[in-house]
Amino acid sequence: MHFVVLTIFPEMFDSFWDHGIIRRAISQNNISASTLNIRAFAEGRHKVTDDRPYGGGCGMVMKPEPLARAIQEAKKQKPLAQAILLTPQGRVFDQHVAREFASFEDLILVCGRYEGVDERVCEDFIDFEVSIGDYILTGGELAAMVIMDSLTRLIPGALGGEDSAEKDSFSDDLLEHAHYTRPKTFEGSDVPEVLLSGHHGEIEKWRLETSLIRTFLKRQDLLAKKPLTNPEIEILKKWCRDIERIIHAQSSLGSDALSGPE
Ligand code: 4FV
């Protein structure tokens, strides 16, 4: 996959390309990337890329012509590329969207600045509008980095042998299980015994249970929209039985909690 980033601050990406998994993915040709400076497609001595909003109001708007020319140039370089505008108006990015985009040939990432871009660019030159979240950034560059980072992880070979995106958080719409490494005891707390057992079946079962409980406690919205597997349903049912037993035991413990308002 090739990423073409359209921005008035191309230097912001120098460091991004040059570190960690992104740097290795580029050196191994799992991905490639380039920038186009939108200002280079602007007219006049001052290469102006923004102007005052029609209808008045504060802030400036990105002019359509330089952006349209830059997108056309990017599509000339990468004819199969999909043009994505990073904007709060867009489809909210998540691992599902990441997996969908990771199957594309090439991507053009259009980074807005100021109050936003002229609407006619969105209508005629953009294939997808994507938001990384319901908050306002000063520019689309950080959002473009988020997209490239999460997509690169999904490119086969980019994560290398020791890691795989298959077992990610959200790969099955659950939060990831807890992670532990040496030392066995830290600040008086030990690594769960099962992880030291070498019993892979038990370890996988424990990891699924901790994923489910963490998702249940922290992100029930994810559980609500996830088709559960039989093993997952069995685990939830076991919890229900455990909870029922505890509630039932309350009566024999003479707890008056049971005689509450319900
Ligand atoms: C944004 C977001 C975002 C809006 C105006 C750039 C800014 C400025 N992009 N997800 N949230 N963009 O806030 O993607 O041009």
CSV table of C-alpha atoms and ligand atoms in Angstrom, one decimal:
chain,number,residue,atom,x,y,z
A,1,MET,CA,0.0,0.0,0.0
A,2,HIS,CA,1.2,3.5,-0.9
A,3,PHE,CA,0.1,6.5,1.1
A,4,VAL,CA,0.1,10.0,-0.5
A,5,VAL,CA,-0.4,12.7,2.1
A,6,LEU,CA,-1.6,16.1,1.0
A,7,THR,CA,-0.7,18.8,3.5
A,8,ILE,CA,0.7,22.3,3.9
A,9,PHE,CA,3.1,20.9,6.6
A,10,PRO,CA,4.9,17.9,4.9
A,11,GLU,CA,7.8,18.1,7.4
A,12,MET,CA,5.4,17.0,10.2
A,13,PHE,CA,5.7,13.5,8.7
A,14,ASP,CA,9.5,13.2,8.5
A,15,SER,CA,9.7,11.9,12.1
A,16,PHE,CA,6.6,9.7,11.7
A,17,TRP,CA,8.1,7.8,8.8
A,18,ASP,CA,11.4,7.4,10.7
A,19,HIS,CA,10.5,5.4,13.7
A,20,GLY,CA,9.3,2.0,14.9
A,21,ILE,CA,7.1,-0.3,12.9
A,22,ILE,CA,6.4,2.4,10.3
A,23,ARG,CA,10.1,2.9,9.6
A,24,ARG,CA,10.6,-0.9,9.3
A,25,ALA,CA,7.5,-1.4,7.1
A,26,ILE,CA,8.9,1.2,4.7
A,27,SER,CA,12.4,-0.3,4.7
A,28,GLN,CA,10.8,-3.7,4.0
A,29,ASN,CA,8.5,-2.3,1.3
A,30,ASN,CA,5.4,-3.4,3.1
A,31,ILE,CA,4.3,0.1,2.7
A,32,SER,CA,5.5,3.2,0.9
A,33,ALA,CA,4.6,6.9,1.5
A,34,SER,CA,5.1,10.4,0.0
A,35,THR,CA,3.8,13.9,0.6
A,36,LEU,CA,2.5,16.6,-1.7
A,37,ASN,CA,2.6,20.1,-0.4
A,38,ILE,CA,-0.8,21.7,-1.2
A,39,ARG,CA,0.9,25.1,-1.3
A,40,ALA,CA,2.8,23.9,-4.4
A,41,PHE,CA,-0.5,23.8,-6.3
A,42,ALA,CA,-1.5,27.4,-5.2
A,43,GLU,CA,-1.3,30.4,-7.5
A,44,GLY,CA,0.4,33.7,-7.2
A,45,ARG,CA,3.6,34.9,-5.6
A,46,HIS,CA,2.3,34.1,-2.1
A,47,LYS,CA,0.9,30.6,-2.9
A,48,VAL,CA,-2.2,31.3,-0.9
A,49,THR,CA,-4.1,28.2,0.1
A,50,ASP,CA,-6.8,29.8,2.3
A,51,ASP,CA,-9.3,32.6,2.1
A,52,ARG,CA,-12.1,34.3,4.1
A,53,PRO,CA,-15.4,32.3,4.4
A,54,TYR,CA,-18.3,33.4,2.2
A,55,GLY,CA,-21.1,34.6,4.5
A,56,GLY,CA,-18.6,35.9,6.9
A,57,GLY,CA,-17.6,34.4,10.3
A,58,CYS,CA,-14.3,33.7,12.0
A,59,GLY,CA,-11.4,31.8,10.7
A,60,MET,CA,-10.3,30.9,7.1
A,61,VAL,CA,-11.3,28.2,4.6
A,62,MET,CA,-9.0,26.1,2.4
A,63,LYS,CA,-9.3,27.2,-1.2
A,64,PRO,CA,-10.7,24.6,-3.6
A,65,GLU,CA,-8.3,25.0,-6.5
A,66,PRO,CA,-4.9,24.1,-4.9
A,67,LEU,CA,-6.6,21.1,-3.1
A,68,ALA,CA,-8.3,19.9,-6.3
A,69,ARG,CA,-5.0,20.2,-8.3
A,70,ALA,CA,-3.1,18.3,-5.6
A,71,ILE,CA,-5.7,15.5,-5.5
A,72,GLN,CA,-5.6,15.3,-9.3
A,73,GLU,CA,-1.8,15.1,-9.2
A,74,ALA,CA,-1.9,12.4,-6.5
A,75,LYS,CA,-4.5,10.4,-8.6
A,76,LYS,CA,-2.2,10.8,-11.7
A,77,GLN,CA,0.6,9.3,-9.6
A,78,LYS,CA,-1.6,6.5,-8.1
A,79,PRO,CA,-4.7,5.9,-10.3
A,80,LEU,CA,-6.1,3.2,-8.0
A,81,ALA,CA,-5.9,5.4,-4.9
A,82,GLN,CA,-8.9,6.4,-2.8
A,83,ALA,CA,-9.0,10.0,-1.6
A,84,ILE,CA,-9.8,10.3,2.1
A,85,LEU,CA,-10.5,13.7,3.7
A,86,LEU,CA,-9.8,13.8,7.4
A,87,THR,CA,-12.7,15.7,9.0
A,88,PRO,CA,-15.0,15.7,12.0
A,89,GLN,CA,-17.8,15.3,9.5
A,90,GLY,CA,-16.5,11.8,8.5
A,91,ARG,CA,-17.3,8.2,9.4
A,92,VAL,CA,-15.8,7.6,12.8
A,93,PHE,CA,-12.6,5.5,12.4
A,94,ASP,CA,-12.4,2.1,14.2
A,95,GLN,CA,-10.8,-1.3,13.7
A,96,HIS,CA,-13.5,-2.3,11.3
A,97,VAL,CA,-12.9,0.7,9.1
A,98,ALA,CA,-9.1,0.1,9.4
A,99,ARG,CA,-9.5,-3.5,8.1
A,100,GLU,CA,-11.7,-2.2,5.2
A,101,PHE,CA,-9.2,0.5,4.2
A,102,ALA,CA,-6.2,-1.9,4.6
A,103,SER,CA,-7.6,-3.9,1.6
A,104,PHE,CA,-7.3,-0.8,-0.7
A,105,GLU,CA,-4.4,-0.5,-3.2
A,106,ASP,CA,-3.3,3.0,-2.3
A,107,LEU,CA,-4.6,5.9,-0.2
A,108,ILE,CA,-4.6,9.7,-0.7
A,109,LEU,CA,-4.9,11.3,2.8
A,110,VAL,CA,-6.1,15.0,2.5
A,111,CYS,CA,-5.2,17.0,5.6
A,112,GLY,CA,-7.3,20.1,6.1
A,113,ARG,CA,-6.3,23.2,8.1
A,114,TYR,CA,-8.1,26.3,9.3
A,115,GLU,CA,-11.8,26.0,9.7
A,116,GLY,CA,-12.0,23.3,7.0
A,117,VAL,CA,-12.0,22.9,3.2
A,118,ASP,CA,-14.3,24.3,0.5
A,119,GLU,CA,-17.3,22.0,0.3
A,120,ARG,CA,-17.0,21.6,-3.4
A,121,VAL,CA,-13.7,19.7,-2.9
A,122,CYS,CA,-15.6,17.2,-0.7
A,123,GLU,CA,-18.4,16.8,-3.3
A,124,ASP,CA,-16.2,16.3,-6.4
A,125,PHE,CA,-12.8,15.1,-5.4
A,126,ILE,CA,-13.1,13.1,-2.1
A,127,ASP,CA,-14.0,9.3,-2.0
A,128,PHE,CA,-14.3,9.0,1.8
A,129,GLU,CA,-14.6,11.4,4.7
A,130,VAL,CA,-13.1,9.9,7.9
A,131,SER,CA,-13.1,11.3,11.5
A,132,ILE,CA,-10.8,9.9,14.2
A,133,GLY,CA,-13.1,11.1,16.9
A,134,ASP,CA,-15.6,13.7,18.0
A,135,TYR,CA,-13.2,16.5,18.9
A,136,ILE,CA,-11.6,19.3,16.8
A,137,LEU,CA,-8.0,19.2,15.7
A,138,THR,CA,-6.0,22.2,14.4
A,139,GLY,CA,-5.3,20.1,11.2
A,140,GLY,CA,-5.9,16.7,9.6
A,141,GLU,CA,-2.2,15.7,9.9
A,142,LEU,CA,-2.4,13.9,13.2
A,143,ALA,CA,-5.5,12.1,12.0
A,144,ALA,CA,-3.7,11.0,8.8
A,145,MET,CA,-0.9,9.6,11.0
A,146,VAL,CA,-3.4,7.6,13.1
A,147,ILE,CA,-4.9,6.1,10.0
A,148,MET,CA,-1.5,5.2,8.5
A,149,ASP,CA,-0.3,3.8,11.8
A,150,SER,CA,-3.3,1.5,12.3
A,151,LEU,CA,-3.4,0.4,8.7
A,152,THR,CA,0.3,-0.4,8.5
A,153,ARG,CA,-0.2,-2.8,11.4
A,154,LEU,CA,-2.7,-4.7,9.3
A,155,ILE,CA,-0.4,-5.0,6.2
A,156,PRO,CA,0.9,-8.6,6.1
A,157,GLY,CA,4.5,-8.8,7.3
A,158,ALA,CA,4.5,-5.2,8.7
A,159,LEU,CA,4.4,-6.4,12.3
A,160,GLY,CA,7.0,-9.1,11.7
A,161,GLY,CA,7.0,-12.7,13.1
A,162,GLU,CA,6.8,-11.9,16.8
A,163,ASP,CA,3.5,-10.0,16.6
A,164,SER,CA,0.3,-10.4,14.7
A,165,ALA,CA,-2.7,-8.1,14.3
A,166,GLU,CA,-5.0,-11.1,14.5
A,167,LYS,CA,-4.9,-11.2,18.2
A,168,ASP,CA,-5.4,-7.5,18.6
A,169,SER,CA,-7.8,-5.6,20.8
A,170,PHE,CA,-11.0,-5.3,18.8
A,171,SER,CA,-9.7,-8.0,16.4
A,172,ASP,CA,-12.8,-9.8,17.8
A,173,ASP,CA,-14.4,-6.7,19.1
A,174,LEU,CA,-13.2,-7.5,22.6
A,175,LEU,CA,-10.6,-5.6,24.7
A,176,GLU,CA,-7.3,-7.4,24.9
A,177,HIS,CA,-6.5,-9.7,27.9
A,178,ALA,CA,-4.0,-8.5,30.5
A,179,HIS,CA,-0.3,-8.7,29.6
A,180,TYR,CA,2.5,-9.7,31.9
A,181,THR,CA,6.3,-10.1,31.5
A,182,ARG,CA,9.3,-10.6,33.9
A,183,PRO,CA,9.7,-10.3,36.9
A,184,LYS,CA,7.2,-12.9,38.2
A,185,THR,CA,6.7,-10.8,41.3
A,186,PHE,CA,6.6,-7.0,41.1
A,187,GLU,CA,5.7,-4.7,44.1
A,188,GLY,CA,4.5,-7.8,45.9
A,189,SER,CA,2.0,-8.9,43.1
A,190,ASP,CA,2.6,-12.1,41.2
A,191,VAL,CA,1.9,-13.0,37.6
A,192,PRO,CA,-1.3,-15.2,37.4
A,193,GLU,CA,-0.2,-18.9,37.9
A,194,VAL,CA,-1.9,-20.1,34.7
A,195,LEU,CA,0.5,-18.0,32.6
A,196,LEU,CA,3.4,-19.8,34.1
A,197,SER,CA,1.8,-23.3,33.6
A,198,GLY,CA,2.8,-23.7,30.0
A,199,HIS,CA,-0.7,-25.2,29.5
A,200,HIS,CA,-1.7,-23.4,26.3
A,201,GLY,CA,-5.3,-24.5,26.5
A,202,GLU,CA,-5.7,-23.1,30.0
A,203,ILE,CA,-3.8,-20.0,29.0
A,204,GLU,CA,-6.1,-19.3,26.0
A,205,LYS,CA,-9.2,-19.9,28.2
A,206,TRP,CA,-7.9,-17.5,30.8
A,207,ARG,CA,-7.1,-14.9,28.2
A,208,LEU,CA,-10.6,-15.2,26.7
A,209,GLU,CA,-12.1,-14.8,30.2
A,210,THR,CA,-10.0,-11.8,31.0
A,211,SER,CA,-10.8,-10.2,27.6
A,212,LEU,CA,-14.6,-10.8,28.3
A,213,ILE,CA,-14.5,-9.5,31.8
A,214,ARG,CA,-12.5,-6.4,30.9
A,215,THR,CA,-14.9,-5.7,28.0
A,216,PHE,CA,-17.9,-6.3,30.3
A,217,LEU,CA,-16.5,-3.9,32.9
A,218,LYS,CA,-15.1,-1.2,30.7
A,219,ARG,CA,-16.9,-1.3,27.3
A,220,GLN,CA,-20.3,-3.0,27.5
A,221,ASP,CA,-21.1,-1.1,24.3
A,222,LEU,CA,-18.7,-3.4,22.5
A,223,LEU,CA,-20.3,-6.5,23.9
A,224,ALA,CA,-23.7,-5.2,23.0
A,225,LYS,CA,-22.8,-5.1,19.3
A,226,LYS,CA,-20.7,-8.2,19.1
A,227,PRO,CA,-22.0,-11.6,18.0
A,228,LEU,CA,-20.7,-13.8,20.8
A,229,THR,CA,-19.1,-17.3,20.1
A,230,ASN,CA,-20.4,-20.3,22.0
A,231,PRO,CA,-17.3,-20.4,24.3
A,232,GLU,CA,-17.9,-16.7,25.1
A,233,ILE,CA,-21.6,-17.3,25.8
A,234,GLU,CA,-20.7,-20.3,28.1
A,235,ILE,CA,-18.3,-18.1,30.0
A,236,LEU,CA,-21.0,-15.4,30.5
A,237,LYS,CA,-23.5,-18.0,31.6
A,238,LYS,CA,-21.0,-19.4,34.1
A,239,TRP,CA,-20.7,-15.8,35.5
A,240,CYS,CA,-24.5,-15.5,35.7
A,241,ARG,CA,-24.6,-18.8,37.6
A,242,ASP,CA,-21.8,-17.6,40.0
A,243,ILE,CA,-23.7,-14.3,40.5
A,244,GLU,CA,-27.0,-16.1,41.1
A,245,ARG,CA,-25.3,-18.4,43.6
A,246,ILE,CA,-23.8,-15.4,45.5
A,247,ILE,CA,-27.2,-13.6,45.5
A,248,HIS,CA,-28.9,-16.8,46.6
A,249,ALA,CA,-26.3,-17.2,49.4
A,250,GLN,CA,-27.3,-13.8,50.7
A,251,SER,CA,-30.6,-15.1,52.2
A,252,SER,CA,-28.8,-17.8,54.2
A,253,LEU,CA,-26.3,-15.1,55.3
A,254,GLY,CA,-29.4,-13.2,56.7
A,255,SER,CA,-28.3,-10.2,54.6
A,256,ASP,CA,-31.3,-7.7,54.4
A,257,ALA,CA,-30.0,-6.6,51.1
A,258,LEU,CA,-32.4,-9.0,49.5
A,259,SER,CA,-35.3,-7.4,51.2
A,260,GLY,CA,-34.4,-4.2,49.3
A,261,PRO,CA,-36.8,-2.0,47.3
A,262,GLU,CA,-37.2,-4.6,44.4
B,1,4FV,C1,-10.4,15.8,12.4
B,1,4FV,C2,-11.0,14.8,13.2
B,1,4FV,C3,-10.4,17.3,12.7
B,1,4FV,C4,-11.1,20.2,11.5
B,1,4FV,C5,-10.7,21.5,11.0
B,1,4FV,C6,-8.8,20.1,10.9
B,1,4FV,C7,-9.8,19.5,11.8
B,1,4FV,C8,-9.3,21.5,10.7
B,1,4FV,N1,-9.9,15.2,11.3
B,1,4FV,N2,-10.8,13.7,12.6
B,1,4FV,N3,-11.6,15.0,14.4
B,1,4FV,N4,-9.9,18.1,11.7
B,1,4FV,O1,-10.7,17.7,13.8
B,1,4FV,O2,-10.2,13.9,11.5
B,1,4FV,O3,-9.1,21.8,9.3
